[in-house]
PDB file of C-alpha atoms in Angstrom:
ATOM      1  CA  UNK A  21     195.581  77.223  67.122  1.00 89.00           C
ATOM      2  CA  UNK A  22     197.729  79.665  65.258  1.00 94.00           C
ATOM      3  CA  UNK A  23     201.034  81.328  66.480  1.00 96.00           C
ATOM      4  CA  UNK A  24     201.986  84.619  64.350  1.00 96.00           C
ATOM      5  CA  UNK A  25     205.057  86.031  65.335  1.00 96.00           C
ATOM      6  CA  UNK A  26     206.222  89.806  64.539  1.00 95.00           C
ATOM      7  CA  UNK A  27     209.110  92.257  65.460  1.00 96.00           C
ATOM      8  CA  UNK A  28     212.081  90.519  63.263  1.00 94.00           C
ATOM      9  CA  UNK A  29     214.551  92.899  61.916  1.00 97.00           C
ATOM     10  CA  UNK A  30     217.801  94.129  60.524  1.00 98.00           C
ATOM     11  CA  UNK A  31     219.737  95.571  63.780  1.00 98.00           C
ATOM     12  CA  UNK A  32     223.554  95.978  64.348  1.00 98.00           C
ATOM     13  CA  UNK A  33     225.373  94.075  66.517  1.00 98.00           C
ATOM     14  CA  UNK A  34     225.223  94.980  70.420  1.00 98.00           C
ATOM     15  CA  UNK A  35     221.888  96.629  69.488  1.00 98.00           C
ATOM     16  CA  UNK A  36     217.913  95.000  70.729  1.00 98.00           C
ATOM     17  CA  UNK A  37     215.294  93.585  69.068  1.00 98.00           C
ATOM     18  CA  UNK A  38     211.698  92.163  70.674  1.00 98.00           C
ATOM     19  CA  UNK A  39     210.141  89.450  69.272  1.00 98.00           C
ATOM     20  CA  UNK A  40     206.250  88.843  69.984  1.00 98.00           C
ATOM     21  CA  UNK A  41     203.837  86.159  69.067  1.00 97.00           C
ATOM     22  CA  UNK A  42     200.088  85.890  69.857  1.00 96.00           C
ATOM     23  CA  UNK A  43     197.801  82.649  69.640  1.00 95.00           C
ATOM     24  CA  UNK A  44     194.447  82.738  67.836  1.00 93.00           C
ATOM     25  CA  UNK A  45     193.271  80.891  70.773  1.00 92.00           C
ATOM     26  CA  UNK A  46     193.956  80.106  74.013  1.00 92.00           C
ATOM     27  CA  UNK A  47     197.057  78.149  74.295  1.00 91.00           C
ATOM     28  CA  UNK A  48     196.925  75.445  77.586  1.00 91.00           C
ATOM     29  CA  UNK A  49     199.089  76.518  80.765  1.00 90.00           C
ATOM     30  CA  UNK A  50     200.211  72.865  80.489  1.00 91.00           C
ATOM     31  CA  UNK A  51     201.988  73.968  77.438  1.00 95.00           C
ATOM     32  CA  UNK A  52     205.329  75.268  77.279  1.00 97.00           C
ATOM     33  CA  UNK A  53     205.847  78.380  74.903  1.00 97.00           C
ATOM     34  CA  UNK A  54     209.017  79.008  73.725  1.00 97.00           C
ATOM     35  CA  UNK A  55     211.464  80.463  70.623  1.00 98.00           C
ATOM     36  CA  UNK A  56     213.624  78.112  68.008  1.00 98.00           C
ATOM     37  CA  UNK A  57     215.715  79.632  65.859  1.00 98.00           C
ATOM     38  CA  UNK A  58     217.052  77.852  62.485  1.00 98.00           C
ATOM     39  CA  UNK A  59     219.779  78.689  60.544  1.00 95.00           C
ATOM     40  CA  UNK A  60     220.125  77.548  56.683  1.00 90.00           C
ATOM     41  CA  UNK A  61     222.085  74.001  56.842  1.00 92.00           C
ATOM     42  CA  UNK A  62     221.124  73.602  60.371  1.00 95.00           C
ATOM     43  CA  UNK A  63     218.694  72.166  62.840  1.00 96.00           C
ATOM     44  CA  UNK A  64     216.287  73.699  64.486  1.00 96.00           C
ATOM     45  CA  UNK A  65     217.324  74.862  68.234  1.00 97.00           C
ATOM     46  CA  UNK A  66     216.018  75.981  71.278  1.00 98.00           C
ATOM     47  CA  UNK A  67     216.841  79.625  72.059  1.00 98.00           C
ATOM     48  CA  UNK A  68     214.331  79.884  75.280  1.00 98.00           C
ATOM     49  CA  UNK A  69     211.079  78.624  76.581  1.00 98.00           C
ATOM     50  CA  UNK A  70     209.026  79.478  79.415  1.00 98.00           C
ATOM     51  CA  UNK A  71     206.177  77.491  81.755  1.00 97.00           C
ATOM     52  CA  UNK A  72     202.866  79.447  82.452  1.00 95.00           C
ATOM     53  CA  UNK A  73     204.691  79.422  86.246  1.00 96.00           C
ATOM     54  CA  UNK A  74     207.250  81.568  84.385  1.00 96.00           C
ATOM     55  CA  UNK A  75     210.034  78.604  84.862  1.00 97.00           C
ATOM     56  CA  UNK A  76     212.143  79.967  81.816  1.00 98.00           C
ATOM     57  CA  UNK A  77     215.036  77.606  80.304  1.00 98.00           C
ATOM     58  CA  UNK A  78     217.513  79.709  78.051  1.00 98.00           C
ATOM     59  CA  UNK A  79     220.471  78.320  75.550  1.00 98.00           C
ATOM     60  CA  UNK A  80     223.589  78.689  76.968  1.00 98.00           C
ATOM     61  CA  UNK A  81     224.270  81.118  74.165  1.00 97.00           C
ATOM     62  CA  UNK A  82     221.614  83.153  74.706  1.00 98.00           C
ATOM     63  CA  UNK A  83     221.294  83.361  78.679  1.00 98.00           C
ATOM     64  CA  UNK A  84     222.302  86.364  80.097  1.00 98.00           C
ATOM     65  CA  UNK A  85     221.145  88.392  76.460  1.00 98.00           C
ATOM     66  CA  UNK A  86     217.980  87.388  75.812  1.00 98.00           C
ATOM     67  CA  UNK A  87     214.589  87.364  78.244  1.00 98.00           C
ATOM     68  CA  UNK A  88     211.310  85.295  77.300  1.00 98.00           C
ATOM     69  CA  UNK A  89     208.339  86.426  78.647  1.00 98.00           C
ATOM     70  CA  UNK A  90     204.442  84.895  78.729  1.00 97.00           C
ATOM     71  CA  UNK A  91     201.461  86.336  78.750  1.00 96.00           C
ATOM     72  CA  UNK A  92     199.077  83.441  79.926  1.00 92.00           C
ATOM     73  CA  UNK A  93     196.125  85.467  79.757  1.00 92.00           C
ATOM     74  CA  UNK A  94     196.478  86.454  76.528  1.00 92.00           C
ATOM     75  CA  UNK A  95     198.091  83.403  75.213  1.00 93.00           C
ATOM     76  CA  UNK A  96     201.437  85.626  73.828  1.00 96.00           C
ATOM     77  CA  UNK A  97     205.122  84.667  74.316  1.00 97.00           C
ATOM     78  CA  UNK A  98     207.965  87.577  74.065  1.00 98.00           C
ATOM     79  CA  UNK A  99     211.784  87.196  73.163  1.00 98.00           C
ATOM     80  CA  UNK A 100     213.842  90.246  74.436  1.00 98.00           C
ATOM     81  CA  UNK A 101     217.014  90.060  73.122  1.00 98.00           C
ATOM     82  CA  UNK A 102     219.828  92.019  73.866  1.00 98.00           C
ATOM     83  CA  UNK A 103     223.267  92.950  73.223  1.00 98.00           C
ATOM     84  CA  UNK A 104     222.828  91.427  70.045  1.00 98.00           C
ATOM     85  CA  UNK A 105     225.612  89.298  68.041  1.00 98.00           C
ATOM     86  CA  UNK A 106     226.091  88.734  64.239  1.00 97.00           C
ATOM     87  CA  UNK A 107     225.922  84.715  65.114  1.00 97.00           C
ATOM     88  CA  UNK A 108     222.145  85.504  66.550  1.00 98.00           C
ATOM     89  CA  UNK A 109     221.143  85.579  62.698  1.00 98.00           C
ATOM     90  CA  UNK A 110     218.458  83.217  62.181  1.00 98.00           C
ATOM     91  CA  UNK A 111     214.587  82.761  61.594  1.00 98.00           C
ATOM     92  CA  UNK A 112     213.112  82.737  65.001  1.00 98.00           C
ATOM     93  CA  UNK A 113     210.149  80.502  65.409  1.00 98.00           C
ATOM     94  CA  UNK A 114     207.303  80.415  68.404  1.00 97.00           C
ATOM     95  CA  UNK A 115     205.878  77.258  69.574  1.00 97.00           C
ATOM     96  CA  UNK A 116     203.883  75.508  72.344  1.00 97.00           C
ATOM     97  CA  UNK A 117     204.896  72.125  73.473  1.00 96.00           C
ATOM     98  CA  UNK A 118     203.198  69.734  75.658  1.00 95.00           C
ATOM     99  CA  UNK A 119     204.837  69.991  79.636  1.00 93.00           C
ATOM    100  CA  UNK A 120     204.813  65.905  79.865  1.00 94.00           C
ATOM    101  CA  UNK A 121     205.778  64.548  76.816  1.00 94.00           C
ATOM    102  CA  UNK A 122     207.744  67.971  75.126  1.00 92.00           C
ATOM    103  CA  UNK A 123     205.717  67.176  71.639  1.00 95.00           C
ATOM    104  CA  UNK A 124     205.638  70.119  69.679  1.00 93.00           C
ATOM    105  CA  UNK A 125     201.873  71.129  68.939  1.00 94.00           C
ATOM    106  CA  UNK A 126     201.966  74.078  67.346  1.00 95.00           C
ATOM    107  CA  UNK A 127     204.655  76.097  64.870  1.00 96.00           C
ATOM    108  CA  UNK A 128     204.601  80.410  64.396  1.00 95.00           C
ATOM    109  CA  UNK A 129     205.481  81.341  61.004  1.00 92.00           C
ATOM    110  CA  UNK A 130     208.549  82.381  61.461  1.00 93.00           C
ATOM    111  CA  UNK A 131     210.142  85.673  61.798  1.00 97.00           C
ATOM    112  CA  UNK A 132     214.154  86.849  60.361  1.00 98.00           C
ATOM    113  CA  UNK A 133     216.112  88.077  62.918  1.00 98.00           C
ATOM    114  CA  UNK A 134     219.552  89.688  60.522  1.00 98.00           C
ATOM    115  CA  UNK A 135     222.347  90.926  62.980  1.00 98.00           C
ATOM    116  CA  UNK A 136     225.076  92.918  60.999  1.00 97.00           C
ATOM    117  CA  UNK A 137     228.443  93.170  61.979  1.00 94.00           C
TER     118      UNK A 137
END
């Protein structure tokens, strides 16, 4: 399976960006899909994830801003992200993860997300 993800940007602070990434297959509903982010010098970190249920676990500094949605039918994940800040700068990854044991199984490409001040 391959994740692309699209919709990464340049955008000003307090504006919105969407984020979108489709499977070239069907992704399991025991997966979890979810968005990473990665800074340069810095691990890779969860920004949200979301169950097939639609059970959605944010970052504490990104609840409230940003809004993952799944499409199960169409295998696709979706990162709303609002009210956005200059420390939301990052590449912005898609995955699915394994519900039971949380091992990552499969990696998007990667898409910059560039928040100006």
């Amino acid at each position: 399976v391959q994740l692309q993800a699209s919709g990464g940007g340049l955008v000003q602070a307090g504006g919105s960006l969407r984020l979108s990434c489709a499977a070239s297959k069907m992704v399991s509903r025991l997966d979890i899909m979810g968005w990473y982010r990665q800074t340069p010098g810095k691990q890779r970190e969860l920004a949200a994830e979301v169950t097939s249920a639609g059970e959605t676990n944010y970052a504490d500094s990104v609840r409230g801003r940003f809004t993952i949605s799944r499409d199960n039918a169409h295998s696709t994940v979706s990162l709303q992200m609002n009210a956005l800040k200059p420390e939301d700068t990052a590449v912005y990854y898609c995955n699915s993860k394994n519900f039971f044991t949380s091992r990552i199984k499969y990696w998007g490409q990667g898409t910059l997300v560039t928040v100006s001040s």
